[in-house]
Coordinates of C-alpha atoms in Angstrom, one line a residue:
X170 CA 96.9 89.8 146.6
X171 CA 98.5 86.9 145.1
X172 CA 96.7 84.2 143.1
X173 CA 98.9 80.9 142.3
X174 CA 101.9 79.3 143.5
X175 CA 105.5 79.1 142.3
X176 CA 108.4 77.0 143.8
X177 CA 112.2 77.8 143.5
X178 CA 114.8 77.4 145.9
X179 CA 116.3 80.2 148.0
X180 CA 119.7 80.8 146.1
X181 CA 117.7 81.3 142.8
X182 CA 115.4 83.8 144.4
X183 CA 118.3 85.6 146.0
X184 CA 120.1 85.9 142.7
X185 CA 117.0 87.3 140.7
X186 CA 116.3 90.2 143.4
X187 CA 120.0 90.9 143.0
X188 CA 119.9 91.3 139.4
X189 CA 116.8 93.5 139.7
X190 CA 118.5 95.8 142.3
X191 CA 121.8 96.1 140.3
X192 CA 119.9 97.1 137.1
X193 CA 117.3 99.2 138.9
X194 CA 117.8 100.3 142.6
X195 CA 121.5 100.7 143.1
X196 CA 120.9 103.9 144.8
X197 CA 119.1 102.3 147.7
X198 CA 121.6 102.3 150.4
X199 CA 122.2 105.9 149.5
X200 CA 118.6 107.1 150.5
X201 CA 118.6 105.1 153.6
X202 CA 116.8 102.1 152.3
X203 CA 117.5 98.4 153.3
X204 CA 118.6 96.2 150.2
X205 CA 116.1 93.5 149.9
X206 CA 117.2 89.7 149.7
X207 CA 113.9 87.8 148.9
X208 CA 110.7 88.7 147.1
X209 CA 108.8 89.4 150.3
X210 CA 111.7 92.0 151.3
X211 CA 111.3 93.3 147.7
X212 CA 107.6 94.1 148.3
X213 CA 108.6 95.8 151.8
X214 CA 111.4 98.0 149.8
X215 CA 108.7 99.1 147.3
X216 CA 106.4 100.3 150.0
X217 CA 109.2 102.1 152.0
X218 CA 110.6 103.7 148.6
X219 CA 106.6 105.0 148.0
X220 CA 106.8 106.3 151.6
X221 CA 110.0 108.1 150.7
X222 CA 108.3 109.6 147.7
X223 CA 105.3 110.8 149.9
X224 CA 107.6 112.4 152.3
X225 CA 109.0 114.2 149.5
X226 CA 105.8 115.4 148.2
X227 CA 104.5 116.6 151.9
X228 CA 107.8 118.3 152.8
X229 CA 107.5 120.0 149.0
X230 CA 111.1 119.0 148.5
X231 CA 112.8 118.9 145.1
X232 CA 111.9 115.6 143.8
X233 CA 114.6 115.6 140.9
X234 CA 116.9 114.4 143.8
X235 CA 115.1 111.0 144.0
X236 CA 114.0 111.1 140.2
X237 CA 117.7 111.3 139.0
X238 CA 118.4 107.9 140.8
X239 CA 115.8 106.2 138.8
X240 CA 117.0 107.5 135.5
X241 CA 113.4 106.8 133.7
X242 CA 113.7 106.3 130.1
X243 CA 109.7 106.8 129.5
X244 CA 106.5 107.4 131.3
X245 CA 105.8 104.2 133.4
X246 CA 109.0 102.6 132.3
X247 CA 110.2 101.2 135.8
X248 CA 106.9 99.6 136.7
X249 CA 106.7 98.0 133.0
X250 CA 110.0 96.5 133.4
X251 CA 109.7 95.2 137.1
X252 CA 106.1 93.6 136.2
X253 CA 107.8 92.0 133.4
X254 CA 110.6 90.4 135.4
X255 CA 108.6 89.3 138.2
X256 CA 106.0 87.7 136.3
X257 CA 108.2 86.1 134.1
X258 CA 110.0 84.8 137.1
X259 CA 106.8 83.5 138.5
X260 CA 105.7 81.9 135.4
X261 CA 109.0 80.1 135.1
X262 CA 108.8 78.4 138.5
X263 CA 105.0 78.2 138.9
X264 CA 102.9 75.0 139.6
X265 CA 101.3 73.5 136.4
X266 CA 97.8 75.0 135.9
X267 CA 98.5 78.2 137.5
X268 CA 98.1 80.1 134.5
X269 CA 99.5 83.4 133.3
X270 CA 101.0 86.0 135.7
X271 CA 100.1 89.7 135.9
X272 CA 100.0 92.6 138.3
X273 CA 97.3 95.0 139.0
X274 CA 97.9 98.4 140.4
X275 CA 94.9 100.1 142.1
X276 CA 94.4 103.9 142.4
X277 CA 91.7 105.2 144.7
X278 CA 90.0 108.6 144.7
X279 CA 91.3 109.5 141.2
X280 CA 88.8 112.3 141.2
X281 CA 91.1 114.3 143.5
X282 CA 94.2 114.3 140.9
X283 CA 95.2 117.3 139.5
X284 CA 95.3 117.7 135.7
X285 CA 98.9 116.9 135.1
X286 CA 98.4 113.9 137.4
X287 CA 95.5 112.7 135.3
X288 CA 97.3 113.1 132.1
X289 CA 100.2 111.1 133.6
X290 CA 98.1 108.1 134.4
X291 CA 96.4 108.0 131.1
X292 CA 100.1 107.9 129.5
X293 CA 101.0 104.9 131.8
X294 CA 97.7 103.3 131.0
X295 CA 98.1 104.0 127.3
X296 CA 101.6 102.4 127.3
X297 CA 100.5 99.2 129.6
X298 CA 101.7 95.8 128.6
X299 CA 100.0 92.5 129.3
X300 CA 102.3 92.1 132.5
X301 CA 100.7 95.3 134.2
X302 CA 97.3 97.0 134.1
X303 CA 95.8 99.6 136.4
X304 CA 92.4 99.9 138.2
X305 CA 91.4 103.5 138.8
X306 CA 88.3 104.5 140.9
X307 CA 86.7 107.7 141.0
X308 CA 83.6 109.2 142.1
X309 CA 82.5 112.1 140.0
X310 CA 83.1 112.6 136.2
X311 CA 86.9 113.2 135.2
X312 CA 87.6 115.7 132.6
X313 CA 91.0 115.0 130.4
X314 CA 89.8 111.3 130.3
X315 CA 91.9 110.8 127.1
X316 CA 94.7 113.2 127.0
X317 CA 98.3 111.8 127.5
X318 CA 101.9 113.5 127.6
X319 CA 102.6 111.4 124.3
X320 CA 102.8 113.1 121.0
X321 CA 99.8 112.1 118.7
X322 CA 98.7 109.4 121.2
X323 CA 95.2 109.6 123.1
X324 CA 93.8 107.1 125.6
X325 CA 90.5 105.4 123.9
X326 CA 88.2 102.6 124.5
X327 CA 90.6 100.3 123.0
X328 CA 92.9 101.1 125.8
X329 CA 90.6 100.9 128.9
X330 CA 87.2 100.2 129.9
X331 CA 85.0 102.3 131.8
X332 CA 82.6 100.7 134.2
X333 CA 79.7 103.0 135.6
X334 CA 78.6 101.6 139.0
X335 CA 75.9 104.5 139.3
X336 CA 74.3 103.1 136.5
X337 CA 74.6 99.5 137.1
X338 CA 71.4 97.9 137.5
X339 CA 70.5 96.3 140.7
X340 CA 71.2 92.7 139.9
X341 CA 74.5 93.6 138.8
X342 CA 75.3 95.6 141.5
X343 CA 74.2 92.7 144.2
X344 CA 76.4 90.3 142.2
X345 CA 79.2 92.9 142.2
X346 CA 78.8 93.5 146.1
X347 CA 78.3 89.6 146.9
X348 CA 81.5 89.0 144.7
X349 CA 83.7 91.5 146.8
X350 CA 82.3 90.2 150.1
X351 CA 83.2 86.5 149.1
X352 CA 86.8 87.8 148.2
X353 CA 87.1 90.0 151.3
X354 CA 85.9 87.1 153.5
X355 CA 88.1 84.4 152.0
X356 CA 91.0 86.5 152.4
X357 CA 90.3 86.9 156.2
X358 CA 89.7 83.1 156.6
X359 CA 93.0 82.4 154.9
X360 CA 94.7 84.9 157.4
X361 CA 93.6 83.2 160.3
X362 CA 94.4 79.7 158.7
X363 CA 90.6 78.8 158.8
X364 CA 89.8 75.4 157.2
X365 CA 86.5 77.2 156.1
X366 CA 86.1 78.9 152.8
X367 CA 83.1 80.6 151.1
X368 CA 82.0 79.4 147.4
X369 CA 79.2 81.7 147.2
X370 CA 78.2 84.7 149.4
X371 CA 74.6 85.0 149.4
X372 CA 73.3 88.3 151.0
X373 CA 69.5 87.2 151.1
X374 CA 70.4 83.8 152.8
X375 CA 72.5 86.0 155.6
X376 CA 69.9 89.1 156.0
X377 CA 66.6 87.9 154.9
X378 CA 64.5 89.0 151.9
X379 CA 63.1 92.5 152.4
X380 CA 59.5 92.2 154.0
X381 CA 58.2 96.0 154.8
X382 CA 55.0 94.5 156.1
X383 CA 56.9 92.4 158.7
X384 CA 58.7 95.4 160.0
X385 CA 55.6 97.6 160.0
X386 CA 53.8 94.8 162.1
X387 CA 56.9 94.9 164.4
X388 CA 56.7 98.6 164.8
X389 CA 52.6 98.5 165.4
X390 CA 53.2 95.7 168.0
X391 CA 55.6 98.0 169.8
X392 CA 54.1 101.1 169.3
X393 CA 52.8 103.1 172.3
X394 CA 49.8 104.4 170.3
X395 CA 47.7 101.3 171.0
X396 CA 44.3 102.8 169.1
X397 CA 46.4 103.4 166.0
X398 CA 48.0 100.0 166.2
X399 CA 44.8 98.2 166.5
X400 CA 43.0 100.3 163.8
X401 CA 45.6 99.4 161.3
X402 CA 46.2 95.9 162.1
X403 CA 42.3 95.2 161.9
X404 CA 41.9 97.2 158.5
X405 CA 45.0 95.2 157.0
X406 CA 43.6 91.8 158.2
X407 CA 40.4 92.7 156.4
X408 CA 41.9 93.5 153.3
X409 CA 44.2 90.3 153.6
X410 CA 40.9 88.0 153.1
X411 CA 39.7 90.2 150.1
X412 CA 40.0 88.8 146.8
X413 CA 42.3 91.6 145.5
X414 CA 45.1 90.2 147.7
X415 CA 44.6 86.7 147.6
X416 CA 46.9 84.8 145.5
X417 CA 49.5 87.8 145.5
X418 CA 52.4 85.9 143.9
X419 CA 54.8 89.1 144.2
X420 CA 54.5 89.5 148.1
X421 CA 54.1 86.7 150.8
X422 CA 50.8 87.9 152.4
X423 CA 50.1 84.7 154.1
X424 CA 51.6 85.4 157.5
X425 CA 51.8 89.1 157.3
X426 CA 48.7 91.3 156.5
X427 CA 49.2 93.8 153.6
X428 CA 49.8 96.7 156.1
X429 CA 51.5 99.4 153.8
X430 CA 49.0 98.5 151.0
X431 CA 45.9 99.2 153.3
X432 CA 47.5 102.3 154.6
X433 CA 47.8 103.5 151.0
X434 CA 44.3 102.5 150.0
X435 CA 42.8 104.2 152.9
X436 CA 44.7 107.3 152.7
X437 CA 44.5 107.8 148.8
X438 CA 41.0 106.4 148.7
X439 CA 41.9 103.8 145.9
X440 CA 39.0 101.9 144.8
X441 CA 40.0 98.3 144.4
X442 CA 38.5 96.2 141.6
X443 CA 36.5 92.9 142.6
X444 CA 36.2 89.9 140.3
X445 CA 33.1 91.1 138.9
X446 CA 34.3 94.5 138.1
X447 CA 35.6 95.1 134.3
X448 CA 39.0 96.5 135.9
X449 CA 39.8 93.2 137.6
X450 CA 41.9 92.2 134.7
X451 CA 44.0 95.3 135.6
X452 CA 44.5 94.2 139.0
X453 CA 48.2 93.2 138.8
X454 CA 48.7 96.8 137.3
X455 CA 47.0 98.5 140.3
X456 CA 48.9 96.3 142.6
X457 CA 52.3 97.5 141.0
X458 CA 51.1 100.9 141.2
X459 CA 50.6 100.6 144.8
X460 CA 54.0 98.9 145.4
X461 CA 55.8 102.0 143.9
X462 CA 54.7 104.1 146.8
X463 CA 55.5 101.3 149.4
X464 CA 58.5 103.0 151.0
X465 CA 56.6 106.4 151.2
X466 CA 53.8 104.3 153.1
X467 CA 56.3 102.5 155.4
X468 CA 57.9 106.1 156.2
X469 CA 54.7 108.0 156.7
X470 CA 53.2 105.0 158.9
X471 CA 56.1 105.0 161.1
X472 CA 56.2 108.5 161.6
X473 CA 52.5 108.8 162.4
X474 CA 52.8 106.2 165.0
X475 CA 55.8 108.0 166.6
X476 CA 58.0 104.8 166.1
X477 CA 61.7 104.9 164.1
X478 CA 61.6 102.9 161.0
X479 CA 63.6 99.7 160.9
X480 CA 66.2 99.3 158.4
X481 CA 66.9 95.8 157.5
X482 CA 67.0 92.9 155.0
X483 CA 69.2 92.3 151.8
X484 CA 67.4 94.8 149.4
X485 CA 67.7 97.7 151.9
X486 CA 71.4 97.3 152.5
X487 CA 72.2 97.3 148.8
X488 CA 69.9 100.4 147.9
X489 CA 71.2 102.3 151.1
X490 CA 74.7 101.8 149.6
X491 CA 73.6 103.7 146.5
X492 CA 75.8 101.6 144.4
X493 CA 78.8 102.5 146.5
X494 CA 81.0 99.8 147.6
X495 CA 82.8 101.6 150.2
X496 CA 79.2 102.2 152.0
X497 CA 78.2 98.4 151.6
X498 CA 81.2 97.2 153.3
X499 CA 80.9 99.8 156.1
X500 CA 77.3 98.6 156.5
X501 CA 78.2 94.8 156.4
X502 CA 81.2 95.4 159.0
X503 CA 78.9 97.1 161.4
X504 CA 76.4 94.0 161.0
X505 CA 79.1 91.4 161.7
X506 CA 80.6 93.3 164.7
X507 CA 77.2 93.8 165.9
X508 CA 76.3 89.9 165.7
X509 CA 79.3 89.2 167.8
X510 CA 80.0 86.0 165.9
X511 CA 83.2 84.3 164.4
X512 CA 83.6 85.0 160.8
X513 CA 83.0 81.2 160.2
X514 CA 79.6 81.4 162.0
X515 CA 78.7 84.7 160.5
X516 CA 78.9 83.7 156.9
X517 CA 76.8 80.3 157.5
X518 CA 74.1 82.2 159.4
X519 CA 70.6 82.7 158.4
X520 CA 68.4 85.7 158.6
X521 CA 70.4 87.8 161.1
X522 CA 67.9 89.3 163.6
X523 CA 66.1 92.5 162.5
X524 CA 67.4 94.3 165.7
X525 CA 70.9 93.8 165.1
X526 CA 70.7 94.6 161.5
X527 CA 68.8 98.0 162.3
X528 CA 71.3 99.0 164.8
X529 CA 74.1 98.4 162.6
X530 CA 72.9 100.1 159.6
X531 CA 72.0 103.3 161.9
X532 CA 75.4 103.0 163.6
X533 CA 77.2 102.9 159.8
X534 CA 74.7 106.0 158.8
X535 CA 76.0 107.9 161.8
X536 CA 79.4 106.8 161.4
X537 CA 79.5 108.3 158.1
X538 CA 77.5 111.3 159.1
X539 CA 79.9 112.3 162.1
X540 CA 83.0 111.9 159.8
X541 CA 82.4 114.6 157.9
X542 CA 83.9 117.4 160.5
X543 CA 87.1 114.9 160.6
X544 CA 87.6 114.6 157.1
X545 CA 90.1 116.2 154.6
X546 CA 87.5 118.3 152.9
X547 CA 88.4 121.9 152.5
X548 CA 85.2 123.4 154.2
X549 CA 83.9 120.4 156.5
X550 CA 81.9 122.8 158.7
X551 CA 80.1 124.5 156.0
X552 CA 79.6 120.8 154.0
X553 CA 78.3 119.3 157.4
X554 CA 75.6 122.1 157.7
X555 CA 74.7 121.7 154.1
X556 CA 74.2 118.1 154.0
X557 CA 72.7 118.0 157.4
X558 CA 70.1 120.6 156.1
X559 CA 69.4 119.0 152.9
X560 CA 69.0 115.5 154.7
X561 CA 66.5 116.9 157.2
X562 CA 64.6 118.4 154.4
X563 CA 64.5 115.1 152.3
X564 CA 63.6 113.1 155.5
X565 CA 60.5 115.5 156.1
X566 CA 59.4 115.4 152.5
X567 CA 59.5 111.5 152.6
X568 CA 57.6 111.1 155.6
X569 CA 55.9 114.2 157.2
X570 CA 54.0 115.8 154.5
X571 CA 50.8 113.9 154.8
X572 CA 49.0 112.8 151.6
X573 CA 51.6 114.8 149.6
X574 CA 54.4 112.7 150.7
X575 CA 52.1 109.5 149.3
X576 CA 51.2 111.1 146.3
X577 CA 54.5 112.6 145.1
X578 CA 56.5 110.2 146.8
X579 CA 60.3 110.5 147.9
X580 CA 60.8 113.7 146.7
X581 CA 64.7 115.1 147.4
X582 CA 66.2 115.6 144.0
X583 CA 67.2 119.1 144.1
X584 CA 67.2 121.0 141.0
X585 CA 69.5 124.3 141.0
X586 CA 69.4 126.7 138.3
X587 CA 73.0 127.7 137.6
X588 CA 72.4 130.2 134.7
X589 CA 72.8 133.1 136.7
X590 CA 75.6 132.1 139.1
X591 CA 78.3 134.7 139.2
X592 CA 81.8 134.6 140.7
X593 CA 82.4 134.9 144.7
X594 CA 80.0 133.2 147.3
X595 CA 77.7 132.0 144.6
X596 CA 80.3 130.0 142.7
X597 CA 81.7 128.8 146.3
X598 CA 78.4 127.0 146.7
X599 CA 79.0 125.0 143.7
X600 CA 82.3 123.9 144.9
X601 CA 80.7 122.8 148.4
X602 CA 78.3 120.8 146.4
X603 CA 81.1 119.1 144.0
X604 CA 83.1 118.5 147.2
X605 CA 80.2 116.8 149.0
X606 CA 79.7 114.7 145.8
X607 CA 83.2 113.6 145.8
X608 CA 83.2 112.6 149.6
X609 CA 80.2 110.5 148.9
X610 CA 77.6 112.8 150.9
X611 CA 75.8 114.0 147.9
X612 CA 75.0 112.0 144.8
X613 CA 75.2 114.4 141.7
X614 CA 73.0 113.3 139.0
X615 CA 73.9 116.3 136.8
X616 CA 76.6 118.8 137.7
X617 CA 77.6 120.3 134.4
X618 CA 75.8 123.1 132.5
X619 CA 72.4 124.1 133.9
X620 CA 70.5 122.8 135.9
X621 CA 72.5 120.9 138.5
X622 CA 70.5 118.0 140.0
X623 CA 71.8 116.3 143.4
X624 CA 70.4 114.3 146.2
X625 CA 71.5 113.3 149.7
X626 CA 73.5 109.9 149.5
X627 CA 71.1 106.9 150.7
X628 CA 73.9 105.9 152.8
X629 CA 72.5 108.5 155.3
X630 CA 69.0 107.3 155.1
X631 CA 69.4 105.4 158.6
X632 CA 70.6 108.5 160.3
X633 CA 67.8 110.8 159.1
X634 CA 65.0 108.2 158.4
X635 CA 64.3 108.9 154.8
X636 CA 64.1 106.6 152.0
X637 CA 66.6 103.9 151.7
X638 CA 66.3 103.9 148.2
X639 CA 67.0 107.5 147.9
X640 CA 64.8 110.1 146.2
X641 CA 62.7 109.8 142.9
X642 CA 61.2 113.1 142.4
X643 CA 62.5 116.8 142.0
X644 CA 62.2 119.9 144.1
X645 CA 63.7 123.2 143.0
X646 CA 66.0 124.9 145.3
X647 CA 67.8 128.3 145.0
X648 CA 71.6 129.3 145.6
X649 CA 70.2 131.6 148.4
X650 CA 68.5 128.5 150.0
X651 CA 71.9 126.6 149.9
X652 CA 73.6 129.3 151.2
X653 CA 71.4 129.9 154.2
X654 CA 72.1 126.0 155.1
X655 CA 75.7 126.2 154.4
X656 CA 76.5 129.6 156.0
X657 CA 74.4 129.3 159.0
X658 CA 77.0 129.2 161.8
X659 CA 74.7 129.3 164.9
X660 CA 72.5 126.1 165.7
X661 CA 69.4 127.9 166.1
X662 CA 69.7 129.8 163.1
X663 CA 70.5 126.5 161.3
X664 CA 67.2 125.0 162.8
X665 CA 65.3 128.4 161.6
X666 CA 66.8 128.1 158.0
X667 CA 65.6 124.5 157.6
X668 CA 61.9 125.3 158.7
X669 CA 61.8 128.4 156.5
X670 CA 63.0 126.4 153.4
X671 CA 60.6 123.5 154.5
X672 CA 57.7 126.0 154.2
X673 CA 58.7 126.9 150.7
X674 CA 59.4 123.3 149.3
X675 CA 56.8 121.3 151.5
X676 CA 54.3 123.9 153.1
X677 CA 52.2 121.4 154.6
X678 CA 55.1 119.9 156.7
X679 CA 54.5 120.1 160.6
X680 CA 58.0 120.9 160.9
X681 CA 57.8 124.0 158.5
X682 CA 57.4 127.5 159.4
X683 CA 53.7 128.2 159.9
X684 CA 52.3 130.8 157.4
X685 CA 50.0 132.2 160.1
X686 CA 51.4 135.0 162.0
X687 CA 51.6 135.2 165.7
X688 CA 49.1 137.5 167.5
X689 CA 51.1 138.2 170.3

């Protein structure tokens, strides 16, 4: 992406490109590449040259036949020299106020690089100049973060800044996601030569503020279980008039009654304080404790009435992306396409309908789920079964285990003791978990030493109907359990393994194997 403008006549531009080529790429015609004339031609040439290198790698040809043409002086030398020449040229002919020019080089999926490739990139970063810098993206922790090919030189905090998106707080991730959206949208608007531009991309304005009680009211009104709906609407309307909920500044209960709160109060036998009660002063704290279980109540209630949960609103989209900007963009792209609006009308829309958001987020979740088999993972079939099994178990623990789902809410951080793991099939399970984490299907909280801790990525929540904010409480799992899920090659066998495992981790679950043996 280019920021800023420069002006020069065509003869000056041609002379500049000719000099670059005489100094660096005189071999271009020898390997079948067209010699560029303009800066745009040069951009095309670099892309074609990259493809040549890729083809050599794919065919496992001897790379020296290309490297000999370049005659590199040191690691990253060619890139630094080209960046220096290009930025100097742009600054020489730039318009006033354009500022300094520099070039960004972006690497994605760096966790898949081999050790020597990581060391090489570290060396290039270590030698970077103000003309050229690198943005390197990765999912899992990378070893060899400081080692270089350079004698007595390592890569340290003065050379690069590590931004941990997984541990970024929600407000910072929202700003990041909205900033990326703004850049993406403005780039599209520029491409289509639109007169519109976005100064601020506001997710709440577009999707609306999260309101679980509104979604529950919508579900109750559509539920075929009319007795259930009437019962809980009546109970919640009664609570709405109680002193405890009047004047609640944290939630808008003026138009929508406290449905999930009422469900929790009744199911968990919570005694609400009254104004003449000594505990009335703790009302705010009690209200906050109820809100901690709001998602569990939402999911359990939807399950009990037999209605699929709705997925919609700003916070739900952000939390389902699980701090992954790629998943956030996939979700937003589905919402945009489903809205059937032009880009200009979409960015100015307010409160896209819940129906559109719900279907779009489910589509995005299913797209990701269905992509496992088509991915470049080494063991896609085994990983698909592993993820499917863990996701179904997570969904059951979040919504189907009655009072347990409400009390110990959102269980699903799987804790695996790796102390006794030996070589062979057992260590293969760890490799599957690692691959699933790197591909964004598991979120690995702790993957070194013992125990390992991981959970199903929240971007799959809308496909399996578990919590959009992921899991919060731990549950133990064994190597045997994971092997049963990953290596169950028959669909019926896979279902039986899930039911059996549920009977161990969530025994009250209606989907679990019954402890009572059949008489017949």
